[in-house]
Amino acid sequence: MSSVPDGKKLVRSPSGLRMVPENGAFNSPFSLNEPQWVPDKECPSCMQCTKKFDFLTRKHHCRRCGRCFCDKCCSKKVTLPRMCFVDPVRQCGECSRVSQKEMEFYDKQLKVLIGGGTFIVTLGTSEKSETMMCRLSNNHRYLFLDGESHFEVELSRISSMQVLTEESTPEGGNCRASGMLLHYKPMGSQDPKQLRMEAAEDKKTASSWLAAMHKVVLCDQISP
């Protein structure tokens, strides 16, 4: 499945224009579905400040949660990549804060992972290692490892991850990520496999990639 091109199509929804995968099976694992809007007849007043809606006080729906608010409580237009919106969209105060926090994840961690890093890769208990470029696929679903050979690991099938560290200076002190140990289940199998990755020459880039990967898999994977 990962070999299918990441085609995109432009669609219009009640919330705005979205650029989404042509094949829904290739949605990013970090994506969110658009919420169902609270029907107008069920919200006579702002769900934040309780101000009643009338001819002068118009109601607006937050594009992230779908609830009704007055203009004052839902005035911010914030980028929402998790729903694939082309432009910033109107969000309530609570949702806009969450979306702004998520932008660091999209602007930094995901870009680092897609950019890739070079590692010495060992599969299972094999004594043979291979220097490979490891990167996250554009749809965020797979790790691609390319060298003399090529293979893929689906993110959702990673069961555990351990970051390997080393002292960043000869004198000791701060440690930095130098590799990682993954356990995953290949497609069509329930038998776990082990993958060991150790930073190659460019250790600074590899360390940044590992830190981003750690955030995705274990720490603060974006929550709905």
Coordinates of C-alpha atoms in Angstrom, one line a residue:
M1 CA 0.0 0.0 0.0
S2 CA 2.8 2.4 0.8
S3 CA 3.9 2.3 -2.9
V4 CA 0.7 4.1 -4.1
P5 CA 1.4 7.7 -5.0
D6 CA 0.4 10.3 -2.4
G7 CA -2.2 11.9 -4.7
K8 CA -4.1 14.9 -3.4
K9 CA -7.5 16.5 -4.3
L10 CA -9.1 19.8 -3.4
V11 CA -12.5 19.5 -1.7
R12 CA -14.9 22.1 -0.3
S13 CA -16.6 21.4 2.9
P14 CA -18.9 23.7 5.1
S15 CA -15.7 24.6 7.0
G16 CA -13.6 25.6 4.0
L17 CA -11.2 24.3 1.4
R18 CA -9.2 21.2 2.2
M19 CA -6.4 19.4 0.4
V20 CA -6.9 15.7 1.2
P21 CA -5.5 12.4 0.0
E22 CA -7.3 10.9 -3.0
N23 CA -7.3 7.6 -1.2
G24 CA -8.7 7.9 2.3
A25 CA -6.6 4.9 3.4
F26 CA -3.5 7.1 3.1
N27 CA -4.6 9.7 5.6
S28 CA -1.9 10.8 8.0
P29 CA -2.3 9.0 11.4
F30 CA -2.2 12.5 12.9
S31 CA -5.2 13.7 10.9
L32 CA -8.6 14.6 12.4
N33 CA -12.1 14.3 10.8
E34 CA -14.2 17.4 10.6
P35 CA -16.6 17.6 13.5
Q36 CA -20.4 17.6 13.1
W37 CA -21.6 21.2 13.6
V38 CA -24.0 21.7 16.5
P39 CA -27.3 22.5 14.8
D40 CA -28.3 26.1 14.8
K41 CA -31.6 25.4 16.6
E42 CA -29.8 23.7 19.5
C43 CA -27.6 26.8 20.3
P44 CA -29.6 29.9 21.0
S45 CA -26.7 31.4 22.8
C46 CA -22.9 31.4 22.8
M47 CA -21.5 28.2 24.3
Q48 CA -18.7 30.2 25.9
C49 CA -20.0 33.5 27.2
T50 CA -23.8 32.6 27.0
K51 CA -24.6 35.8 25.1
K52 CA -27.9 35.3 23.2
F53 CA -27.8 35.3 19.4
D54 CA -29.9 37.8 17.5
F55 CA -29.8 39.9 14.4
L56 CA -26.7 41.8 15.7
T57 CA -25.0 38.9 17.5
R58 CA -24.2 36.3 14.9
K59 CA -23.3 32.7 15.6
H60 CA -20.1 31.1 14.3
H61 CA -19.1 27.4 14.4
C62 CA -15.6 26.5 15.5
R63 CA -14.1 24.4 12.7
R64 CA -12.2 22.2 15.1
C65 CA -14.9 21.3 17.7
G66 CA -18.1 22.2 15.8
R67 CA -19.7 24.2 18.7
C68 CA -21.4 27.6 18.4
F69 CA -19.9 30.9 19.6
C70 CA -20.3 34.6 19.2
D71 CA -17.8 36.5 17.1
K72 CA -15.9 37.6 20.2
C73 CA -15.4 34.0 21.4
C74 CA -14.6 32.6 18.0
S75 CA -12.7 35.3 16.2
K76 CA -9.3 33.7 15.7
K77 CA -8.4 32.1 12.4
V78 CA -5.6 29.6 13.0
T79 CA -3.9 27.0 10.7
L80 CA -5.3 23.5 11.2
P81 CA -3.1 21.0 9.3
R82 CA -4.7 18.1 11.1
M83 CA -7.8 18.6 9.0
C84 CA -5.9 19.6 5.8
F85 CA -7.4 23.0 5.5
V86 CA -5.7 25.2 2.8
D87 CA -6.2 28.4 4.8
P88 CA -6.4 29.3 8.5
V89 CA -9.9 28.7 9.8
R90 CA -12.1 30.1 12.5
Q91 CA -11.7 28.5 15.9
C92 CA -12.8 29.1 19.5
G93 CA -10.3 30.2 22.1
E94 CA -9.7 26.8 23.5
C95 CA -9.3 25.1 20.1
S96 CA -7.0 27.8 18.7
R97 CA -4.6 27.4 21.6
V98 CA -4.4 23.6 21.0
S99 CA -3.9 24.2 17.2
Q100 CA -1.2 26.7 17.7
K101 CA 0.7 24.3 20.0
E102 CA 0.4 21.6 17.4
M103 CA 2.0 23.8 14.8
E104 CA 5.4 23.3 16.4
F105 CA 4.9 19.6 15.8
Y106 CA 4.1 20.1 12.2
D107 CA 6.7 22.8 11.6
K108 CA 9.6 21.1 13.4
Q109 CA 9.3 17.4 14.2
L110 CA 7.5 16.2 11.1
K111 CA 9.8 18.2 8.8
V112 CA 12.8 16.7 10.4
L113 CA 11.5 13.2 10.1
I114 CA 10.5 13.6 6.4
G115 CA 13.9 15.1 5.7
G116 CA 15.5 11.9 7.1
G117 CA 18.8 10.9 8.7
T118 CA 21.6 8.4 7.9
F119 CA 21.9 5.4 10.2
I120 CA 23.7 2.1 10.5
V121 CA 20.8 -0.4 10.5
T122 CA 20.8 -3.9 11.9
L123 CA 17.8 -6.2 11.5
G124 CA 17.0 -8.7 14.3
T125 CA 20.1 -10.5 15.6
S126 CA 21.9 -10.4 12.3
E127 CA 25.6 -9.6 12.4
K128 CA 25.3 -7.7 9.1
S129 CA 24.6 -4.0 9.2
E130 CA 23.8 -1.6 6.4
T131 CA 24.1 2.2 6.1
M132 CA 20.7 3.5 5.2
M133 CA 18.7 6.7 4.9
C134 CA 15.7 6.6 7.1
R135 CA 12.8 9.0 6.6
L136 CA 9.1 9.4 7.4
S137 CA 6.8 9.0 4.3
N138 CA 5.0 12.1 3.2
N139 CA 1.7 10.7 4.5
H140 CA 3.3 10.1 7.9
R141 CA 2.4 6.4 7.9
Y142 CA 5.7 4.6 7.2
L143 CA 9.4 4.7 7.9
F144 CA 11.3 4.2 4.6
L145 CA 14.8 2.8 4.9
D146 CA 16.9 3.0 1.8
G147 CA 20.4 1.7 1.1
E148 CA 21.5 -1.2 -1.0
S149 CA 18.2 -2.7 0.0
H150 CA 14.8 -1.1 0.8
F151 CA 12.2 -1.9 3.4
E152 CA 9.4 -0.1 5.3
V153 CA 8.0 -0.1 8.8
E154 CA 4.4 1.1 9.4
L155 CA 4.3 3.5 12.3
S156 CA 1.1 1.9 13.7
R157 CA 2.8 -1.5 14.0
I158 CA 5.7 -0.2 16.2
S159 CA 5.1 -1.8 19.6
S160 CA 8.1 -0.3 21.5
M161 CA 11.0 2.0 21.1
Q162 CA 14.1 2.6 23.1
V163 CA 16.4 5.6 22.5
L164 CA 20.1 4.9 22.8
T165 CA 22.2 7.7 24.1
E166 CA 25.9 8.6 24.4
E167 CA 27.8 11.4 26.2
S168 CA 27.9 14.5 24.0
T169 CA 31.4 15.6 25.2
P170 CA 34.5 13.6 26.1
E171 CA 34.3 15.1 29.6
G172 CA 30.9 13.6 30.1
G173 CA 27.8 15.6 31.1
N174 CA 24.9 16.0 28.8
C175 CA 23.8 12.9 26.8
R176 CA 22.4 13.0 23.2
A177 CA 20.4 10.4 21.2
S178 CA 22.8 8.2 19.2
G179 CA 20.4 5.5 18.0
M180 CA 17.2 3.6 18.7
L181 CA 15.9 0.1 19.1
L182 CA 12.5 -0.6 17.6
H183 CA 10.2 -3.6 18.0
Y184 CA 7.5 -3.9 15.4
K185 CA 5.2 -6.4 13.7
P186 CA 5.6 -6.7 9.9
M187 CA 2.5 -6.6 7.7
G188 CA 0.8 -9.9 7.7
S189 CA 2.7 -11.2 10.8
Q190 CA 2.1 -11.1 14.5
D191 CA 5.7 -12.1 15.2
P192 CA 7.7 -9.1 16.5
K193 CA 10.9 -8.0 14.8
Q194 CA 13.7 -5.9 16.1
L195 CA 15.4 -3.0 14.3
R196 CA 18.5 -1.3 15.6
M197 CA 19.6 2.1 14.2
E198 CA 22.8 3.8 15.2
A199 CA 23.8 7.3 14.0
A200 CA 26.3 7.3 11.1
E201 CA 28.7 10.2 10.3
D202 CA 26.3 13.2 10.7
K203 CA 25.4 12.6 14.3
K204 CA 23.9 16.0 14.9
T205 CA 21.2 15.5 12.2
A206 CA 20.7 11.9 13.4
S207 CA 20.2 13.1 16.9
S208 CA 17.6 15.6 15.9
W209 CA 15.8 12.9 13.8
L210 CA 15.8 10.5 16.8
A211 CA 14.5 13.2 19.1
A212 CA 11.6 13.9 16.7
M213 CA 10.9 10.2 16.3
H214 CA 10.8 9.7 20.1
K215 CA 8.2 12.5 20.4
V216 CA 6.0 10.9 17.7
V217 CA 6.1 7.3 19.0
L218 CA 6.3 7.6 22.7
C219 CA 5.9 11.0 24.3
D220 CA 3.5 13.6 22.9
Q221 CA 1.9 12.0 19.9
I222 CA -0.8 14.4 18.9
S223 CA -4.0 13.6 20.7
P224 CA -7.6 14.4 19.4

